[in-house]
Each structure stands twice: as C-alpha cells, then as structure tokens.
Coordinates of C-alpha atoms in Angstrom, one line a residue:
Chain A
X1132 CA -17.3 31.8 21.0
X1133 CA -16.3 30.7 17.5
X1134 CA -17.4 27.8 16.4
X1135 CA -15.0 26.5 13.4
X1136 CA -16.1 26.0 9.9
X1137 CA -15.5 23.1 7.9
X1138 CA -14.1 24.0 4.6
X1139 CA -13.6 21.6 1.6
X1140 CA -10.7 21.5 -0.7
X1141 CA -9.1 20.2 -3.4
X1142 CA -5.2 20.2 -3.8
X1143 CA -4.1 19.6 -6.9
X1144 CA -0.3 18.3 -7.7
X1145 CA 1.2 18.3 -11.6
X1146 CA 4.9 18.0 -12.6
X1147 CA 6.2 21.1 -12.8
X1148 CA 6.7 22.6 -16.5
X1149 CA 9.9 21.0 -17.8
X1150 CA 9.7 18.3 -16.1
X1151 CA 9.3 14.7 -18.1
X1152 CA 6.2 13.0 -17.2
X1153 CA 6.3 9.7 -18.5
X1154 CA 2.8 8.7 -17.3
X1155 CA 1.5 11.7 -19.6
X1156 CA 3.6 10.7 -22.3
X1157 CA 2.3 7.1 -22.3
X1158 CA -1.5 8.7 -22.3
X1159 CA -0.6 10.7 -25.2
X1160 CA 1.2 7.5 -26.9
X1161 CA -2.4 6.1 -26.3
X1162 CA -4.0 8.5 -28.6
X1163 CA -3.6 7.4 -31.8
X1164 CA -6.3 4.0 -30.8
X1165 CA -8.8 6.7 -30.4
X1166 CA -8.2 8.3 -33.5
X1167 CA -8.8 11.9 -31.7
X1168 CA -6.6 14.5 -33.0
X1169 CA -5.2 18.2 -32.0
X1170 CA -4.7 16.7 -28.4
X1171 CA -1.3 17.3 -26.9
X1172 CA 0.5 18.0 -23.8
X1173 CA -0.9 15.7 -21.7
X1174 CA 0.2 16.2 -17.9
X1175 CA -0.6 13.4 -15.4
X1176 CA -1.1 14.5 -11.7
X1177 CA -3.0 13.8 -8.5
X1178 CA -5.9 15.2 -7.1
X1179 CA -6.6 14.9 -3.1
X1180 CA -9.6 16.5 -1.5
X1181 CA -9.6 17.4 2.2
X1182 CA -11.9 18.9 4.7
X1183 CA -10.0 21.4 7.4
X1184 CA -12.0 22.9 10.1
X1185 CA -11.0 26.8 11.2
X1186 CA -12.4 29.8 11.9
X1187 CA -12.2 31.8 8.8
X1188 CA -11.1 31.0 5.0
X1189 CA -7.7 32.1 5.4
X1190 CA -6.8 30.0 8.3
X1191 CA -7.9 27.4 6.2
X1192 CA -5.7 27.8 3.4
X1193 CA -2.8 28.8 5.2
X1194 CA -3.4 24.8 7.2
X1195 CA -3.7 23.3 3.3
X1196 CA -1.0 25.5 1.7
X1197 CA 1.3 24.0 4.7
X1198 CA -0.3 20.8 4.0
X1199 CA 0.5 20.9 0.1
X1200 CA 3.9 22.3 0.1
X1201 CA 5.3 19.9 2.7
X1202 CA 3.5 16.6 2.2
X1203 CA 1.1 16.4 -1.2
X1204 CA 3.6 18.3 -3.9
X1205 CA 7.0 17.5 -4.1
X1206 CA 8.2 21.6 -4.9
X1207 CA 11.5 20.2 -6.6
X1208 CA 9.0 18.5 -8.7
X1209 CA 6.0 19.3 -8.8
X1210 CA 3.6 22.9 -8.2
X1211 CA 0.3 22.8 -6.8
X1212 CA -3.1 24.7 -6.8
X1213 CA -5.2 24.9 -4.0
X1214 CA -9.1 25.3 -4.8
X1215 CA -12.0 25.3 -2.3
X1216 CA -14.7 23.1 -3.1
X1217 CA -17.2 24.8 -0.5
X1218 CA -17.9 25.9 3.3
X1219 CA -20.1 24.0 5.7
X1220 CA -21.0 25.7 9.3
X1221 CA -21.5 23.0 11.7
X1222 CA -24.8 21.8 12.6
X1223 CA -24.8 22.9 16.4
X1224 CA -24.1 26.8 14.6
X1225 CA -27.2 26.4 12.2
X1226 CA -29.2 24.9 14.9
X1227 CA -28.9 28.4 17.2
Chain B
X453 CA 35.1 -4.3 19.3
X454 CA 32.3 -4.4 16.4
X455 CA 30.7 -1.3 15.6
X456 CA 26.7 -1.1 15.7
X457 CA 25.1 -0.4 12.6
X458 CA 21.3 -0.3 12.5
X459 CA 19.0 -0.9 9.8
X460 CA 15.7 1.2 9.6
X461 CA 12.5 -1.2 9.1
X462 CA 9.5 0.8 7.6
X463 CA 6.5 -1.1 7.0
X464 CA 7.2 -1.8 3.3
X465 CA 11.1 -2.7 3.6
X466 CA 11.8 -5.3 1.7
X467 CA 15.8 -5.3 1.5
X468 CA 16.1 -5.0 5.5
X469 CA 16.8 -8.6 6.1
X470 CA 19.3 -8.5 3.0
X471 CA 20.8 -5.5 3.9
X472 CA 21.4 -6.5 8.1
X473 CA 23.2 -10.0 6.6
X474 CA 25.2 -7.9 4.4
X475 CA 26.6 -5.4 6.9
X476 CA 27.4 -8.9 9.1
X477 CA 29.0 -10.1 6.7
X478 CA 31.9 -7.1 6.2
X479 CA 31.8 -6.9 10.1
X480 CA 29.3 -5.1 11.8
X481 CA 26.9 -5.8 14.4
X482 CA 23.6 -5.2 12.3
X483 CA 20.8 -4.6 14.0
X484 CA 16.7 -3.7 12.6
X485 CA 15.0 0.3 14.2
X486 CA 11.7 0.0 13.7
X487 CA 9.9 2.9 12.2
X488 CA 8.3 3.8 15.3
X489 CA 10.7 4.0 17.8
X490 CA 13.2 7.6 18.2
X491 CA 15.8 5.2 19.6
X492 CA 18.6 4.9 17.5
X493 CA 20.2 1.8 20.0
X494 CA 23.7 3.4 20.2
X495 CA 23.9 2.6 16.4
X496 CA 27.2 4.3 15.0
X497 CA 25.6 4.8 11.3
X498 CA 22.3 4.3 10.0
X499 CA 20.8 2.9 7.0
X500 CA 17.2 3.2 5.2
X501 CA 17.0 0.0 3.1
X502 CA 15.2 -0.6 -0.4
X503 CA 11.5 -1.3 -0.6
X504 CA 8.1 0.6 -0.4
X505 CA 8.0 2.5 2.7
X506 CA 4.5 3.0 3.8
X507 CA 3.7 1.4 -0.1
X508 CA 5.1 4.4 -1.2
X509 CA 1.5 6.2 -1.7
X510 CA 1.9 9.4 -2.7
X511 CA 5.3 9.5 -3.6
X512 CA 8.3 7.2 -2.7
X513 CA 9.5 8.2 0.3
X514 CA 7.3 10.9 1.4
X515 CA 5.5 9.0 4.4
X516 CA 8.4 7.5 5.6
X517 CA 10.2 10.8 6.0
X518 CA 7.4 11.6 8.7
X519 CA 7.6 8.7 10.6
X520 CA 9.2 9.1 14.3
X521 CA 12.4 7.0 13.4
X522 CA 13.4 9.7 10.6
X523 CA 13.3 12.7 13.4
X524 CA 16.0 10.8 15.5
X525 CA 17.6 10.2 11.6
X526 CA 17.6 13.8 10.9
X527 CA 19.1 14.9 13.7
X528 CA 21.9 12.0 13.9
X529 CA 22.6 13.2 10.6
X530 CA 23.0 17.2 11.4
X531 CA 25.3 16.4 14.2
X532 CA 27.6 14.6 11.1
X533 CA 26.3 10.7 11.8
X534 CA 26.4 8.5 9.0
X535 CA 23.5 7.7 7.3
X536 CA 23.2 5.3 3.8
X537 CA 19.8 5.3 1.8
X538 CA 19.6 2.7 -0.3
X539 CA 17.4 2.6 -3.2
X540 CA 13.7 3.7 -1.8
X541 CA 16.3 5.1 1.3
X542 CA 17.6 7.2 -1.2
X543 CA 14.2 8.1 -2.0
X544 CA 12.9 9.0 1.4
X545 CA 16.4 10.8 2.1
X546 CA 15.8 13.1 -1.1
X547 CA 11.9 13.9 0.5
X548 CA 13.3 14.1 3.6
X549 CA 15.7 16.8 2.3
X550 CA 19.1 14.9 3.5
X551 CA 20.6 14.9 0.2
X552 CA 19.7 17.1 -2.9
X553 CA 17.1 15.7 -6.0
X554 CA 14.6 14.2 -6.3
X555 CA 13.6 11.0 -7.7
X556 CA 11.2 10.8 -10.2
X557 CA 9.3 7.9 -12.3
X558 CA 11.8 5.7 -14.4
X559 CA 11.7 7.2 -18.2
X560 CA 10.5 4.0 -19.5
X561 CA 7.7 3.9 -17.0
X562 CA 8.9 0.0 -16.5
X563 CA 10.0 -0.9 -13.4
X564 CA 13.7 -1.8 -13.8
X565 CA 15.1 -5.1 -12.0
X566 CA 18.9 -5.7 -13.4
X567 CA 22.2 -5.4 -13.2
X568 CA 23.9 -1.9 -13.9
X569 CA 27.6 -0.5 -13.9
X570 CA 28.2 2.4 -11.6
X571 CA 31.2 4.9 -11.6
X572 CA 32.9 6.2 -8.2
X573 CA 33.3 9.7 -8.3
X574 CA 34.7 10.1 -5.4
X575 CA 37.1 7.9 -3.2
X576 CA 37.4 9.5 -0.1
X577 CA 33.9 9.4 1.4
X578 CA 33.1 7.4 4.5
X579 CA 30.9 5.1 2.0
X580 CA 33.3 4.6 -0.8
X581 CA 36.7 4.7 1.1
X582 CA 37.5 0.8 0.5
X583 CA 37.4 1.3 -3.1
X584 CA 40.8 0.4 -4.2
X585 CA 40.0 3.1 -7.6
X586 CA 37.2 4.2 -10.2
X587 CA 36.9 0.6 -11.5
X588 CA 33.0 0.2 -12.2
X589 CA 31.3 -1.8 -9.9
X590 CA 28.5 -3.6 -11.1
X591 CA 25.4 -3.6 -8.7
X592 CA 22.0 -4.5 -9.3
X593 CA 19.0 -2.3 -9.1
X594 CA 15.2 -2.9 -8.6
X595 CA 13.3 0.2 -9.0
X596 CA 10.3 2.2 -10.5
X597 CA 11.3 5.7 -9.6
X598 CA 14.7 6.0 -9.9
X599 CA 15.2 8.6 -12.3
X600 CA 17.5 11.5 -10.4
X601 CA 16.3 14.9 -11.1
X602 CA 17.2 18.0 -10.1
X603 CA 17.3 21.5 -11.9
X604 CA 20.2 22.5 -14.1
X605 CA 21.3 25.4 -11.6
X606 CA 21.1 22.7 -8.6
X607 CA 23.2 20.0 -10.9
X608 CA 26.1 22.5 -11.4
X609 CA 25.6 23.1 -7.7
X610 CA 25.7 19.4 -7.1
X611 CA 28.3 18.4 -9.1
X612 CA 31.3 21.7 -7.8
X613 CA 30.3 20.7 -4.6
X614 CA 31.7 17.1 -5.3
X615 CA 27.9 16.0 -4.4
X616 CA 28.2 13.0 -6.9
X617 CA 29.3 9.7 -5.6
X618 CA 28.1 7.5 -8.7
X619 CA 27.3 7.4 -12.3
X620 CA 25.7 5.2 -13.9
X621 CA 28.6 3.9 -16.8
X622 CA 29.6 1.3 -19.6
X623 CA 30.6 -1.8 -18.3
X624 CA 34.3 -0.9 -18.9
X625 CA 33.8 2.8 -17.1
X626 CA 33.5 4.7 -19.7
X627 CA 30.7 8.1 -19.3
X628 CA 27.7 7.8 -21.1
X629 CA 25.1 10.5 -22.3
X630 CA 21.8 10.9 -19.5
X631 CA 19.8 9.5 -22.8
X632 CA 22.0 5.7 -23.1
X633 CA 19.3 3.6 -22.4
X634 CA 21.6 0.7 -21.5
X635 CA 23.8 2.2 -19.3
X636 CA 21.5 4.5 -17.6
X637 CA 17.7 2.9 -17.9
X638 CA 16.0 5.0 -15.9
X639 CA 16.9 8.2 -17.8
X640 CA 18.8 9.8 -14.8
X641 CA 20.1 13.3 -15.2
X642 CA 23.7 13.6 -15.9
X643 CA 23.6 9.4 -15.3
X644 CA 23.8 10.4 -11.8
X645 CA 23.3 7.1 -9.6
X646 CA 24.3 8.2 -6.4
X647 CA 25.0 11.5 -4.0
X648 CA 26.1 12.5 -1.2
X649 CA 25.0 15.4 1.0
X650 CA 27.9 18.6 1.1
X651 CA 28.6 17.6 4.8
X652 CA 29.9 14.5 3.6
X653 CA 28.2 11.8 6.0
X654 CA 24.4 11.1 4.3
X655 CA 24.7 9.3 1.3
X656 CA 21.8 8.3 -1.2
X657 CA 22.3 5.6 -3.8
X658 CA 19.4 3.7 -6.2
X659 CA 22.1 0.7 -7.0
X660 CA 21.4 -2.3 -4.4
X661 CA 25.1 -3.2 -2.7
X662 CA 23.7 -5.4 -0.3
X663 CA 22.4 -7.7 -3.4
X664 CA 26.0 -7.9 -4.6
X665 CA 28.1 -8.8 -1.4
X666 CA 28.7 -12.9 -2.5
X667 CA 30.3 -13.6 -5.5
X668 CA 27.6 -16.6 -5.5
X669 CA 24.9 -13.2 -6.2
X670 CA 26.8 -12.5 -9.5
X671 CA 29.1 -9.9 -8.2
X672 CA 30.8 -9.0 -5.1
X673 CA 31.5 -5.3 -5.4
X674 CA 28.3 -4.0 -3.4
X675 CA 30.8 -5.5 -0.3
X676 CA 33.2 -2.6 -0.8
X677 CA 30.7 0.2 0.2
X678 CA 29.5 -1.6 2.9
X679 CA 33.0 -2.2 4.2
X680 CA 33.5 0.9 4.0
X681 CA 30.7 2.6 5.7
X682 CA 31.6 0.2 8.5
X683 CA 35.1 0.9 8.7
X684 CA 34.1 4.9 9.3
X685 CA 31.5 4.1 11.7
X686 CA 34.0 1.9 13.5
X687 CA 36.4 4.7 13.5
X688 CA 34.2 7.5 14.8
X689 CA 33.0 5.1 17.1
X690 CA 36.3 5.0 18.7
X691 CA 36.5 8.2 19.0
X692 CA 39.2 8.2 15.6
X693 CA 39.5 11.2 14.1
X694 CA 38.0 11.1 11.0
X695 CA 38.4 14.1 7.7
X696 CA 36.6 13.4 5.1
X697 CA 38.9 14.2 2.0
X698 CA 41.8 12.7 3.7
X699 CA 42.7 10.7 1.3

C-alpha cells in the first residue's frame, strides 16, 4: 500500500506583465524616503504556502496547479509560479 | 401578480437590505438567498449585491463564486435567467466567469465613495429597457477594486459584441479618455462601467442603482434599471416572449 506523501508549496501570484499594479507603484513612489537608488519595477503579489498530501510529486502539482489556476491567480490578471518547498513521508512510513 | 426577485446574501453583503427595499420599491417581491442554500425560491431574476463577500480575501469575488448559492446562479444563468451583479456582484460575476473582465484595484489605490455619471450603451437589454434614451444617469459608487480590465483583443471583442452596457461619462454625456480622473476615478479601461454577458441576461455593473432609487438619496435614476430588470423578469415569468434587441 502507498502511503501519501506530504509535500510543501509555495504558489506564488503577481500581475501579469502589462498589467498596472498600483500597490507596486505606490512602493516605488515610497522610494525616494529611503534615498536607495537604481530600484525599479516594483511588482506587488501574494504568496500562499500549502501542504497537499499524494503519492508522488506530480500528483502533487497537478492538485496545486488546479488549485492556482482556478482559485489563487486570477489568469485574466495575474500568472503564477508554483515552487515546492520540501517533501515529508509520514511518520507511520518512517516508523516501518 | 408580482414577480419574485431574490437577493443573494453572502456573508459580507452590505447593500442587501438596500438593494431588497429598492427592488420593492419599482415592484417586485424582493426576497434575501442565503449563500448556502442551492434554492433559488422560484425567484424570476437574481441579483448579487455590493459589499465584501467572504471579506473579499484573496480577491473580490473569488470565494463567493464557490459558494453553493453561485452553482444554482450559474446554471440559472446558462439556461438564459436573469442575473444583475452589482458592484462586488459584478466582481464575483467577472471570477465567476458570467461576464467578461476583470476587476482590478482602483488606479488611485483610494477607495472611491461618490457620485459618478454613467452612459447607456445599450437600450434594449432586460436591465436597461426602461431607459427613456442615453441621457447620463448619475449613480453613486463605493468601491476599492473597480477598475475594469480586460486585454485589448478581449475589449474589441467586448465592445462588437455590444458587451458594453455603461461608461463612465461627463455629467452632460459626453465620452471621456480611460485616463479623466473625474469622470472615470478608478482608471477603468475604455471608461467601461458596466457589461453584459453576449447571451444578453447576466449583467455586471460597479455603479450602486439601488443607492439612487429616491430623489431624497440625491438622484433617482438607479430606479430605471431596476424597473427594468423587473419588468423582464415579470415578463418571462409569464411566460411573455421576450427578444432581447427588440427594441
């Protein structure tokens, strides 16, 4: 019997390229207080992590791409990159 | 007999009260769907009021579009029902796929409570068929994300396919430029301020009409869409024949 694996990701969601992003525009606005230069193209987005239990790596991205392009991003608005953070076999598996 | 309009209440609406007075007020029987129920009561058209569905997390709109009420929603809609989103309805319709765009943080980044001036492109839609002609209505609206996007291939898409039911205008009518900060605050594309889906019955709109429905509000004019989504309800409720165009 398999026993499922607990993987760990991170989606994350920024405006697509052409898209205005006012929240990075009022972060690069914020700049000049710092007095740090050569900084541009700031892009604001969101970062969720998740934990999906399947048997293999692939099943587990398929579950988060599904996850990402239906719920977290927005694809009219917004792309997304999917990055896995590590893999955990359960504690009964480890035990054995 | 009075037709049956019901109000969607997420947990987050905040226009749903407003919006069930308003439609009593032109002559419906208004009555509240909560979010968690697939029974749509008989209701002849549907509407998804303004506030912060499910606080909006995410993005406005998003969670809402899951919740059970929107699967009975979607599928009153395919089979041609009526459906009006209102503000964060319009947002959860344009997640939900119901109408094209997308609605996207207000340029300014300030949330925008005011009056605006909106254009009717189009007279002869079950939600704008009271209009007596393109006169500018002026509606309030109340919104952080209200900015319509969509891309420029989708727009010219949007726009032969007579997909634009507002614009955001001077107060005499006249067109302004996406970038006129008074007339169109939010910075929507093309100073779009309204759609409607290419089937003709799911409408999205960010102006509040059931905030202008007493001339003691400021303006009246929000009463003409309303009376005119229930006068097409009514109608298909009686088994009218109904074409959209027809006039």
């Amino acid at each position: 019997m398999t026993v499922p694996i607990r993987y760990r990701f991170a989606v994350n969601v920024v405006p697509r390229a052409g898209i205005l992003d006012p929240q990075g525009r009022a972060v690069e606005g914020s700049l000049v207080h710092l007095g740090l230069a050569g900084i541009s193209e700031i892009r604001v987005g969101r970062r969720v992590e998740l934990t999906v239990e399947a048997d293999t790596e692939d099943d587990a991205r398929r579950t988060v791409d599904r996850l990402a392009g239906e719920l977290l991003a927005n694809p009219l608005i917004e792309a997304y990159a999917i990055e896995l953070l590590g893999a955990i076999a359960p504690l009964a598996e480890a035990g054995r | 007999m009075t037709v049956r309009i019901g109000v969607v209440v997420f947990p987050g609406s905040n226009c749903d009260a407003d919006t069930l007075h308003a439609l009593t007020i032109v002559g419906a029987e208004a009555v509240p769907l909560w979010h968690e129920s697939v029974d749509l009561g008989g209701a002849a058209a549907v509407v998804l009021p303004g506030g912060f569905a499910y606080g909006d997390y995410l993005r406005a709109g998003v969670i809402a579009r899951f919740s059970p009420v929107m699967r009975s929603v979607a599928a009153f809609a395919s089979g041609g029902g009526l459906v009006l989103g209102i503000c964060n309805g319009f947002q959860v319709l344009a997640e939900a796929g119901l109408v094209p765009g997308a609605l996207l943080r207000n340029r300014g980044l300030r949330f925008l409570g005011r009056d605006v001036h909106v254009v009717p492109e189009r007279l002869d839609t079950p939600f704008t068929r009271a209009l007596p002609d393109r006169r500018p209505l002026r509606l309030p609206i109340a919104h952080g994300e209200g900015a319509y996007f969509a891309d420029e291939a989708s727009l010219d898409a949007i726009e032969a396919a007579g997909g634009v039911l507002f614009r955001y205008a001077t107060a005499d009518g006249r067109a302004v430029a996406a970038d006129d900060r008074e007339a169109n605050p939010n910075g929507s594309l093309r100073a779009i301020a309204g759609v409607v889906a290419p089937n003709g019955n799911v409408a999205g709109l960010m102006p509040h009409p059931e905030r202008a429905t007493e001339a003691v509000l400021g303006s009246d004019d929000g009463r003409l869409l309303l009376r005119s989504l229930v006068e097409a309800a009514a109608e298909r409720a009686s088994g009218a024949a109904v074409a959209v165009g027809a006039r």
